[in-house]
Tab-separated table of N, CA and C in Angstrom:
chain	number	residue	atom	x	y	z
A	25	MET	N	-13.732	2.787	17.041
A	25	MET	CA	-12.704	2.398	16.106
A	25	MET	C	-13.273	2.515	14.688
A	26	VAL	N	-12.431	3.019	13.796
A	26	VAL	CA	-12.835	3.194	12.402
A	26	VAL	C	-11.698	2.767	11.473
A	27	TYR	N	-12.071	2.436	10.253
A	27	TYR	CA	-11.094	2.167	9.201
A	27	TYR	C	-10.919	3.439	8.385
A	28	LEU	N	-9.726	3.641	7.867
A	28	LEU	CA	-9.389	4.850	7.122
A	28	LEU	C	-9.300	4.543	5.638
A	29	ARG	N	-10.032	5.297	4.831
A	29	ARG	CA	-10.022	5.141	3.382
A	29	ARG	C	-8.949	6.057	2.799
A	30	LEU	N	-8.016	5.469	2.048
A	30	LEU	CA	-6.963	6.250	1.408
A	30	LEU	C	-7.075	6.186	-0.105
A	31	VAL	N	-8.235	5.868	-0.616
A	31	VAL	CA	-8.429	5.712	-2.060
A	31	VAL	C	-8.110	6.970	-2.850
A	32	PRO	N	-8.482	8.183	-2.411
A	32	PRO	CA	-8.142	9.346	-3.242
A	32	PRO	C	-6.650	9.448	-3.521
A	33	TYR	N	-5.806	9.125	-2.531
A	33	TYR	CA	-4.367	9.153	-2.735
A	33	TYR	C	-3.940	7.999	-3.635
A	34	ARG	N	-4.482	6.812	-3.388
A	34	ARG	CA	-4.102	5.618	-4.122
A	34	ARG	C	-4.465	5.739	-5.604
A	35	LEU	N	-5.619	6.310	-5.916
A	35	LEU	CA	-6.018	6.414	-7.317
A	35	LEU	C	-5.051	7.289	-8.106
A	36	GLN	N	-4.499	8.316	-7.472
A	36	GLN	CA	-3.514	9.146	-8.158
A	36	GLN	C	-2.244	8.369	-8.432
A	37	SER	N	-1.856	7.518	-7.488
A	37	SER	CA	-0.564	6.848	-7.615
A	37	SER	C	-0.629	5.574	-8.432
A	38	LEU	N	-1.774	4.922	-8.497
A	38	LEU	CA	-1.844	3.621	-9.146
A	38	LEU	C	-2.795	3.592	-10.335
A	39	ALA	N	-3.085	4.723	-10.919
A	39	ALA	CA	-4.041	4.772	-12.017
A	39	ALA	C	-3.586	3.972	-13.225
A	40	ALA	N	-2.285	3.799	-13.413
A	40	ALA	CA	-1.776	3.087	-14.578
A	40	ALA	C	-1.899	1.572	-14.437
A	41	HIS	N	-2.144	1.068	-13.232
A	41	HIS	CA	-2.225	-0.372	-13.030
A	41	HIS	C	-3.634	-0.867	-13.319
A	42	SER	N	-3.729	-2.025	-13.942
A	42	SER	CA	-5.029	-2.577	-14.284
A	42	SER	C	-5.700	-3.237	-13.084
A	43	TYR	N	-4.976	-3.485	-12.010
A	43	TYR	CA	-5.524	-4.196	-10.867
A	43	TYR	C	-5.888	-3.259	-9.714
A	44	HIS	N	-5.983	-1.950	-9.944
A	44	HIS	CA	-6.204	-1.016	-8.836
A	44	HIS	C	-7.503	-1.284	-8.090
A	45	LYS	N	-8.480	-1.915	-8.731
A	45	LYS	CA	-9.732	-2.218	-8.042
A	45	LYS	C	-9.560	-3.322	-7.008
A	46	LEU	N	-8.509	-4.112	-7.132
A	46	LEU	CA	-8.288	-5.218	-6.209
A	46	LEU	C	-7.457	-4.827	-4.996
A	47	LEU	N	-6.898	-3.634	-4.989
A	47	LEU	CA	-6.050	-3.200	-3.888
A	47	LEU	C	-6.899	-2.802	-2.683
A	48	PRO	N	-6.342	-2.880	-1.465
A	48	PRO	CA	-7.122	-2.516	-0.281
A	48	PRO	C	-7.527	-1.050	-0.313
A	49	LYS	N	-8.764	-0.788	0.119
A	49	LYS	CA	-9.257	0.583	0.131
A	49	LYS	C	-9.230	1.174	1.535
A	50	PHE	N	-9.170	0.325	2.554
A	50	PHE	CA	-9.218	0.796	3.935
A	50	PHE	C	-8.020	0.274	4.721
A	51	TYR	N	-7.544	1.085	5.661
A	51	TYR	CA	-6.454	0.719	6.554
A	51	TYR	C	-6.938	0.911	7.981
A	52	GLY	N	-6.407	0.125	8.896
A	52	GLY	CA	-6.791	0.307	10.284
A	52	GLY	C	-7.180	-1.006	10.926
A	53	PRO	N	-7.951	-0.944	12.005
A	53	PRO	CA	-8.734	0.171	12.524
A	53	PRO	C	-7.914	1.123	13.398
A	54	TYR	N	-8.399	2.354	13.499
A	54	TYR	CA	-7.761	3.391	14.304
A	54	TYR	C	-8.777	3.971	15.281
A	55	GLU	N	-8.277	4.428	16.420
A	55	GLU	CA	-9.121	4.988	17.464
A	55	GLU	C	-9.474	6.438	17.140
A	56	ILE	N	-10.715	6.820	17.425
A	56	ILE	CA	-11.155	8.211	17.265
A	56	ILE	C	-10.768	8.968	18.529
A	57	LEU	N	-9.996	10.044	18.371
A	57	LEU	CA	-9.591	10.857	19.521
A	57	LEU	C	-10.651	11.884	19.880
A	58	GLU	N	-11.207	12.555	18.858
A	58	GLU	CA	-12.259	13.536	19.128
A	58	GLU	C	-13.029	13.856	17.858
A	59	LYS	N	-14.253	14.345	18.082
A	59	LYS	CA	-15.094	14.811	16.977
A	59	LYS	C	-14.895	16.317	16.885
A	60	LEU	N	-14.449	16.806	15.733
A	60	LEU	CA	-14.117	18.224	15.588
A	60	LEU	C	-15.228	19.048	14.953
A	61	GLY	N	-16.255	18.424	14.496
A	61	GLY	CA	-17.373	19.106	13.870
A	61	GLY	C	-18.396	18.066	13.470
A	62	PRO	N	-19.411	18.470	12.723
A	62	PRO	CA	-20.439	17.491	12.353
A	62	PRO	C	-19.929	16.397	11.411
A	63	VAL	N	-18.848	16.661	10.658
A	63	VAL	CA	-18.359	15.672	9.693
A	63	VAL	C	-16.848	15.462	9.753
A	64	ALA	N	-16.178	15.902	10.824
A	64	ALA	CA	-14.719	15.781	10.914
A	64	ALA	C	-14.322	15.076	12.208
A	65	TYR	N	-13.393	14.126	12.077
A	65	TYR	CA	-12.907	13.370	13.221
A	65	TYR	C	-11.389	13.353	13.233
A	66	LYS	N	-10.821	13.385	14.449
A	66	LYS	CA	-9.374	13.275	14.618
A	66	LYS	C	-9.066	11.847	15.057
A	67	LEU	N	-8.110	11.196	14.347
A	67	LEU	CA	-7.774	9.803	14.619
A	67	LEU	C	-6.413	9.679	15.288
A	68	GLN	N	-6.223	8.593	16.018
A	68	GLN	CA	-4.930	8.245	16.611
A	68	GLN	C	-4.169	7.420	15.579
A	69	LEU	N	-3.324	8.088	14.776
A	69	LEU	CA	-2.537	7.426	13.743
A	69	LEU	C	-1.184	7.009	14.310
A	70	PRO	N	-0.484	6.083	13.660
A	70	PRO	CA	0.840	5.663	14.136
A	70	PRO	C	1.812	6.840	14.190
A	71	THR	N	2.752	6.794	15.131
A	71	THR	CA	3.755	7.852	15.229
A	71	THR	C	4.639	7.819	13.991
A	72	GLY	N	5.062	8.984	13.544
A	72	GLY	CA	5.888	9.083	12.344
A	72	GLY	C	5.083	9.111	11.063
A	73	CYS	N	3.781	9.050	11.167
A	73	CYS	CA	2.915	9.074	9.992
A	73	CYS	C	2.895	10.486	9.410
A	74	LYS	N	2.966	10.589	8.088
A	74	LYS	CA	3.015	11.896	7.434
A	74	LYS	C	1.652	12.326	6.896
A	75	ILE	N	0.588	11.814	7.485
A	75	ILE	CA	-0.771	12.178	7.077
A	75	ILE	C	-1.396	12.989	8.202
A	76	HIS	N	-2.107	14.048	7.854
A	76	HIS	CA	-2.803	14.861	8.852
A	76	HIS	C	-3.862	13.992	9.528
A	77	PRO	N	-4.026	14.066	10.863
A	77	PRO	CA	-4.909	13.137	11.573
A	77	PRO	C	-6.395	13.468	11.532
A	78	VAL	N	-6.812	14.544	10.863
A	78	VAL	CA	-8.229	14.918	10.818
A	78	VAL	C	-8.809	14.509	9.469
A	79	PHE	N	-9.959	13.784	9.513
A	79	PHE	CA	-10.561	13.251	8.295
A	79	PHE	C	-12.056	13.520	8.255
A	80	HIS	N	-12.577	13.687	7.053
A	80	HIS	CA	-14.008	13.805	6.798
A	80	HIS	C	-14.627	12.417	6.959
A	81	VAL	N	-15.905	12.360	7.310
A	81	VAL	CA	-16.567	11.072	7.501
A	81	VAL	C	-16.547	10.221	6.231
A	82	TYR	N	-16.406	10.846	5.065
A	82	TYR	CA	-16.318	10.108	3.806
A	82	TYR	C	-15.133	9.143	3.821
A	83	CYS	N	-14.057	9.515	4.496
A	83	CYS	CA	-12.829	8.704	4.527
A	83	CYS	C	-12.843	7.653	5.631
A	84	LEU	N	-13.921	7.542	6.391
A	84	LEU	CA	-13.969	6.639	7.533
A	84	LEU	C	-15.057	5.591	7.363
A	85	LYS	N	-14.801	4.418	7.929
A	85	LYS	CA	-15.781	3.333	7.919
A	85	LYS	C	-15.779	2.720	9.313
A	86	LYS	N	-16.950	2.618	9.918
A	86	LYS	CA	-17.074	2.116	11.283
A	86	LYS	C	-16.618	0.660	11.370
A	87	HIS	N	-15.847	0.362	12.427
A	87	HIS	CA	-15.406	-1.012	12.678
A	87	HIS	C	-16.542	-1.764	13.350
A	88	LEU	N	-16.900	-2.916	12.818
A	88	LEU	CA	-17.953	-3.738	13.400
A	88	LEU	C	-17.323	-4.940	14.083
A	89	GLY	N	-17.926	-5.383	15.173
A	89	GLY	CA	-17.410	-6.544	15.890
A	89	GLY	C	-16.834	-6.153	17.233
A	90	THR	N	-16.493	-7.178	18.022
A	90	THR	CA	-16.000	-6.917	19.367
A	90	THR	C	-14.485	-7.000	19.466
A	91	HIS	N	-13.855	-7.830	18.646
A	91	HIS	CA	-12.397	-7.986	18.699
A	91	HIS	C	-11.742	-6.890	17.865
A	92	VAL	N	-10.900	-6.083	18.516
A	92	VAL	CA	-10.247	-4.971	17.826
A	92	VAL	C	-8.742	-5.052	18.047
A	93	THR	N	-7.982	-5.055	16.956
A	93	THR	CA	-6.529	-4.982	17.020
A	93	THR	C	-6.103	-3.773	16.208
A	94	PRO	N	-5.733	-2.662	16.859
A	94	PRO	CA	-5.362	-1.461	16.102
A	94	PRO	C	-4.145	-1.706	15.218
A	95	SER	N	-4.165	-1.128	14.044
A	95	SER	CA	-3.042	-1.236	13.119
A	95	SER	C	-1.936	-0.295	13.575
A	96	LEU	N	-0.703	-0.788	13.562
A	96	LEU	CA	0.422	0.021	14.012
A	96	LEU	C	1.145	0.710	12.870
A	97	THR	N	0.766	0.418	11.640
A	97	THR	CA	1.460	1.007	10.498
A	97	THR	C	0.467	1.511	9.466
A	98	LEU	N	0.936	2.449	8.676
A	98	LEU	CA	0.218	2.931	7.501
A	98	LEU	C	1.162	2.770	6.325
A	99	PRO	N	0.647	2.735	5.109
A	99	PRO	CA	1.556	2.646	3.971
A	99	PRO	C	2.413	3.900	3.861
A	100	ARG	N	3.554	3.763	3.190
A	100	ARG	CA	4.462	4.897	3.000
A	100	ARG	C	3.794	5.944	2.111
A	101	ILE	N	3.959	7.222	2.477
A	101	ILE	CA	3.391	8.334	1.718
A	101	ILE	C	4.545	9.114	1.110
A	102	THR	N	4.476	9.367	-0.197
A	102	THR	CA	5.534	10.124	-0.857
A	102	THR	C	5.399	11.602	-0.515
A	103	GLU	N	6.374	12.395	-0.927
A	103	GLU	CA	6.348	13.836	-0.655
A	103	GLU	C	5.178	14.532	-1.333
A	104	TYR	N	4.560	13.874	-2.323
A	104	TYR	CA	3.409	14.443	-3.025
A	104	TYR	C	2.087	13.966	-2.440
A	105	GLY	N	2.131	13.221	-1.327
A	105	GLY	CA	0.916	12.739	-0.689
A	105	GLY	C	0.331	11.510	-1.344
A	106	ILE	N	1.156	10.734	-2.036
A	106	ILE	CA	0.685	9.550	-2.747
A	106	ILE	C	1.080	8.304	-1.959
A	107	VAL	N	0.139	7.368	-1.809
A	107	VAL	CA	0.392	6.132	-1.083
A	107	VAL	C	1.340	5.247	-1.888
A	108	GLN	N	2.370	4.714	-1.215
A	108	GLN	CA	3.309	3.821	-1.890
A	108	GLN	C	3.663	2.688	-0.932
A	109	ASP	N	3.155	1.484	-1.210
A	109	ASP	CA	3.482	0.320	-0.399
A	109	ASP	C	4.940	-0.058	-0.604
A	110	GLU	N	5.523	-0.737	0.387
A	110	GLU	CA	6.924	-1.159	0.305
A	110	GLU	C	6.992	-2.649	0.001
A	111	PRO	N	7.831	-3.056	-0.955
A	111	PRO	CA	7.956	-4.484	-1.261
A	111	PRO	C	8.794	-5.202	-0.205
A	112	LEU	N	8.418	-6.447	0.093
A	112	LEU	CA	9.187	-7.276	1.022
A	112	LEU	C	10.001	-8.334	0.289
A	113	ALA	N	9.388	-8.952	-0.727
A	113	ALA	CA	10.075	-10.037	-1.426
A	113	ALA	C	9.502	-10.208	-2.824
A	114	ILE	N	10.358	-10.705	-3.708
A	114	ILE	CA	9.921	-11.138	-5.037
A	114	ILE	C	9.836	-12.651	-4.965
A	115	LEU	N	8.668	-13.198	-5.269
A	115	LEU	CA	8.424	-14.613	-5.051
A	115	LEU	C	8.898	-15.504	-6.198
A	116	GLU	N	8.870	-15.015	-7.435
A	116	GLU	CA	9.330	-15.765	-8.604
A	116	GLU	C	9.450	-14.806	-9.774
A	117	ARG	N	9.804	-15.311	-10.943
A	117	ARG	CA	9.882	-14.489	-12.157
A	117	ARG	C	9.256	-15.261	-13.300
A	118	LYS	N	8.658	-14.527	-14.244
A	118	LYS	CA	8.164	-15.199	-15.444
A	118	LYS	C	8.302	-14.264	-16.636
A	119	LEU	N	8.645	-14.845	-17.773
A	119	LEU	CA	8.739	-14.087	-19.018
A	119	LEU	C	7.350	-13.953	-19.614
A	120	VAL	N	7.030	-12.749	-20.084
A	120	VAL	CA	5.739	-12.505	-20.722
A	120	VAL	C	5.973	-11.798	-22.046
A	121	LYS	N	5.058	-12.016	-22.976
A	121	LYS	CA	5.167	-11.378	-24.280
A	121	LYS	C	4.361	-10.085	-24.256
A	122	ARG	N	5.002	-8.987	-24.642
A	122	ARG	CA	4.339	-7.683	-24.731
A	122	ARG	C	4.516	-7.177	-26.150
A	123	GLY	N	3.524	-7.418	-26.981
A	123	GLY	CA	3.649	-7.041	-28.384
A	123	GLY	C	4.707	-7.898	-29.044
A	124	ASN	N	5.733	-7.275	-29.611
A	124	ASN	CA	6.824	-8.001	-30.253
A	124	ASN	C	8.027	-8.177	-29.338
A	125	ALA	N	7.917	-7.755	-28.098
A	125	ALA	CA	9.046	-7.826	-27.170
A	125	ALA	C	8.711	-8.748	-25.999
A	126	ALA	N	9.742	-9.146	-25.297
A	126	ALA	CA	9.571	-9.963	-24.092
A	126	ALA	C	9.800	-9.088	-22.871
A	127	GLY	N	9.074	-9.380	-21.825
A	127	GLY	CA	9.237	-8.653	-20.572
A	127	GLY	C	9.276	-9.628	-19.417
A	128	VAL	N	9.588	-9.127	-18.242
A	128	VAL	CA	9.652	-9.955	-17.038
A	128	VAL	C	8.630	-9.428	-16.042
A	129	ASP	N	7.764	-10.312	-15.569
A	129	ASP	CA	6.817	-9.981	-14.512
A	129	ASP	C	7.203	-10.746	-13.259
A	130	VAL	N	7.002	-10.118	-12.106
A	130	VAL	CA	7.335	-10.739	-10.826
A	130	VAL	C	6.178	-10.535	-9.847
A	131	PRO	N	5.832	-11.585	-9.070
A	131	PRO	CA	4.849	-11.375	-8.004
A	131	PRO	C	5.558	-10.780	-6.789
A	132	VAL	N	5.038	-9.671	-6.288
A	132	VAL	CA	5.683	-8.954	-5.188
A	132	VAL	C	4.859	-9.121	-3.917
A	133	HIS	N	5.530	-9.577	-2.855
A	133	HIS	CA	4.925	-9.646	-1.525
A	133	HIS	C	5.136	-8.280	-0.880
A	134	TRP	N	4.046	-7.559	-0.577
A	134	TRP	CA	4.113	-6.200	-0.052
A	134	TRP	C	4.096	-6.199	1.463
A	135	LYS	N	4.779	-5.237	2.052
A	135	LYS	CA	4.823	-5.066	3.506
A	135	LYS	C	3.416	-4.791	4.028
A	136	GLY	N	3.041	-5.499	5.084
A	136	GLY	CA	1.720	-5.314	5.678
A	136	GLY	C	0.642	-6.165	5.037
A	137	HIS	N	0.998	-6.996	4.058
A	137	HIS	CA	0.040	-7.870	3.380
A	137	HIS	C	0.536	-9.308	3.460
A	138	THR	N	-0.346	-10.247	3.233
A	138	THR	CA	0.041	-11.656	3.235
A	138	THR	C	0.623	-12.027	1.875
A	139	PRO	N	1.398	-13.107	1.796
A	139	PRO	CA	1.930	-13.538	0.492
A	139	PRO	C	0.828	-13.857	-0.523
A	140	GLU	N	-0.346	-14.247	-0.037
A	140	GLU	CA	-1.467	-14.520	-0.943
A	140	GLU	C	-1.955	-13.244	-1.631
A	141	ASP	N	-1.667	-12.084	-1.037
A	141	ASP	CA	-2.070	-10.797	-1.612
A	141	ASP	C	-1.012	-10.226	-2.547
A	142	ALA	N	-0.016	-11.035	-2.907
A	142	ALA	CA	1.051	-10.563	-3.804
A	142	ALA	C	0.455	-10.127	-5.139
A	143	THR	N	1.037	-9.100	-5.728
A	143	THR	CA	0.571	-8.597	-7.021
A	143	THR	C	1.667	-8.755	-8.057
A	144	TRP	N	1.263	-9.032	-9.301
A	144	TRP	CA	2.217	-9.161	-10.396
A	144	TRP	C	2.586	-7.773	-10.875
A	145	GLU	N	3.883	-7.499	-10.928
A	145	GLU	CA	4.401	-6.196	-11.349
A	145	GLU	C	5.408	-6.391	-12.471
A	146	ASP	N	5.510	-5.403	-13.342
A	146	ASP	CA	6.558	-5.399	-14.353
A	146	ASP	C	7.888	-5.148	-13.644
A	147	TYR	N	8.875	-5.991	-13.932
A	147	TYR	CA	10.164	-5.920	-13.239
A	147	TYR	C	10.852	-4.570	-13.452
A	148	HIS	N	10.806	-4.047	-14.674
A	148	HIS	CA	11.495	-2.784	-14.958
A	148	HIS	C	10.797	-1.598	-14.288
A	149	ASP	N	9.468	-1.629	-14.198
A	149	ASP	CA	8.752	-0.584	-13.460
A	149	ASP	C	9.106	-0.641	-11.972
A	150	LEU	N	9.174	-1.859	-11.441
A	150	LEU	CA	9.535	-2.041	-10.040
A	150	LEU	C	10.956	-1.549	-9.780
A	151	GLN	N	11.853	-1.805	-10.731
A	151	GLN	CA	13.243	-1.367	-10.609
A	151	GLN	C	13.334	0.160	-10.591
A	152	ALA	N	12.491	0.830	-11.368
A	152	ALA	CA	12.494	2.295	-11.394
A	152	ALA	C	11.927	2.874	-10.095
A	153	ARG	N	10.911	2.219	-9.519
A	153	ARG	CA	10.271	2.719	-8.307
A	153	ARG	C	11.039	2.388	-7.033
A	154	PHE	N	11.705	1.216	-6.998
A	154	PHE	CA	12.403	0.756	-5.788
A	154	PHE	C	13.800	0.255	-6.142
A	155	PRO	N	14.722	1.141	-6.531
A	155	PRO	CA	16.049	0.684	-6.966
A	155	PRO	C	16.857	-0.005	-5.858
A	156	GLU	N	16.730	0.456	-4.608
A	156	GLU	CA	17.485	-0.163	-3.514
A	156	GLU	C	17.000	-1.587	-3.263
A	157	PHE	N	15.694	-1.776	-3.295
A	157	PHE	CA	15.117	-3.101	-3.069
A	157	PHE	C	15.562	-4.073	-4.159
A	158	ILE	N	15.518	-3.639	-5.417
A	158	ILE	CA	15.922	-4.503	-6.528
A	158	ILE	C	17.404	-4.843	-6.422
A	159	ALA	N	18.233	-3.892	-6.000
A	159	ALA	CA	19.663	-4.163	-5.823
A	159	ALA	C	19.877	-5.244	-4.761
A	160	GLN	N	19.116	-5.198	-3.667
A	160	GLN	CA	19.220	-6.221	-2.623
A	160	GLN	C	18.781	-7.583	-3.143
A	161	VAL	N	17.693	-7.608	-3.906
A	161	VAL	CA	17.180	-8.868	-4.454
A	161	VAL	C	18.191	-9.478	-5.410
A	162	GLU	N	18.763	-8.656	-6.295
A	162	GLU	CA	19.735	-9.165	-7.258
A	162	GLU	C	21.018	-9.626	-6.568
A	163	ALA	N	21.454	-8.924	-5.523
A	163	ALA	CA	22.646	-9.344	-4.780
A	163	ALA	C	22.408	-10.695	-4.106
A	164	ALA	N	21.228	-10.880	-3.530
A	164	ALA	CA	20.904	-12.160	-2.890
A	164	ALA	C	20.804	-13.274	-3.929
A	165	PHE	N	20.241	-12.970	-5.092
A	165	PHE	CA	20.098	-13.968	-6.158
A	165	PHE	C	21.461	-14.369	-6.708
A	166	ASN	N	22.369	-13.410	-6.882
A	166	ASN	CA	23.695	-13.691	-7.437
A	166	ASN	C	24.602	-14.412	-6.446
A	167	SER	N	24.313	-14.310	-5.151
A	167	SER	CA	25.158	-14.964	-4.149
A	167	SER	C	24.805	-16.436	-3.957
A	168	ARG	N	23.762	-16.920	-4.617
A	168	ARG	CA	23.360	-18.332	-4.486
A	168	ARG	C	24.335	-19.245	-5.154
């Protein structure tokens, strides 16, 4: 069993965020199906995954320990091969000052992560990236 490093994809997609160093670098663990060469391995990835299953050893990290629970999901991959996590919930809202203007930041609970791993996101950036999710959140908020 090995963990899969998706940092090369993540760095392209999240370079503008100041917290990219705090994001998870490995996903898994996943089972090794076969060794294809001295530095290439084929992994058993979840069905429907849009990532090629063969990886260089640089992208893998050996799982240590006896208890193994394989991961059944991977983060969503865009058509450009960029990792994009899916939001589950907005936990609260707060007004922040950005220069001479006011903005709204929200802590987002991401799919596949615990609520303690929520990250603060700019509301308008989140609205541009996930318009359907924001529409659902606003509809639920307005129905209260």
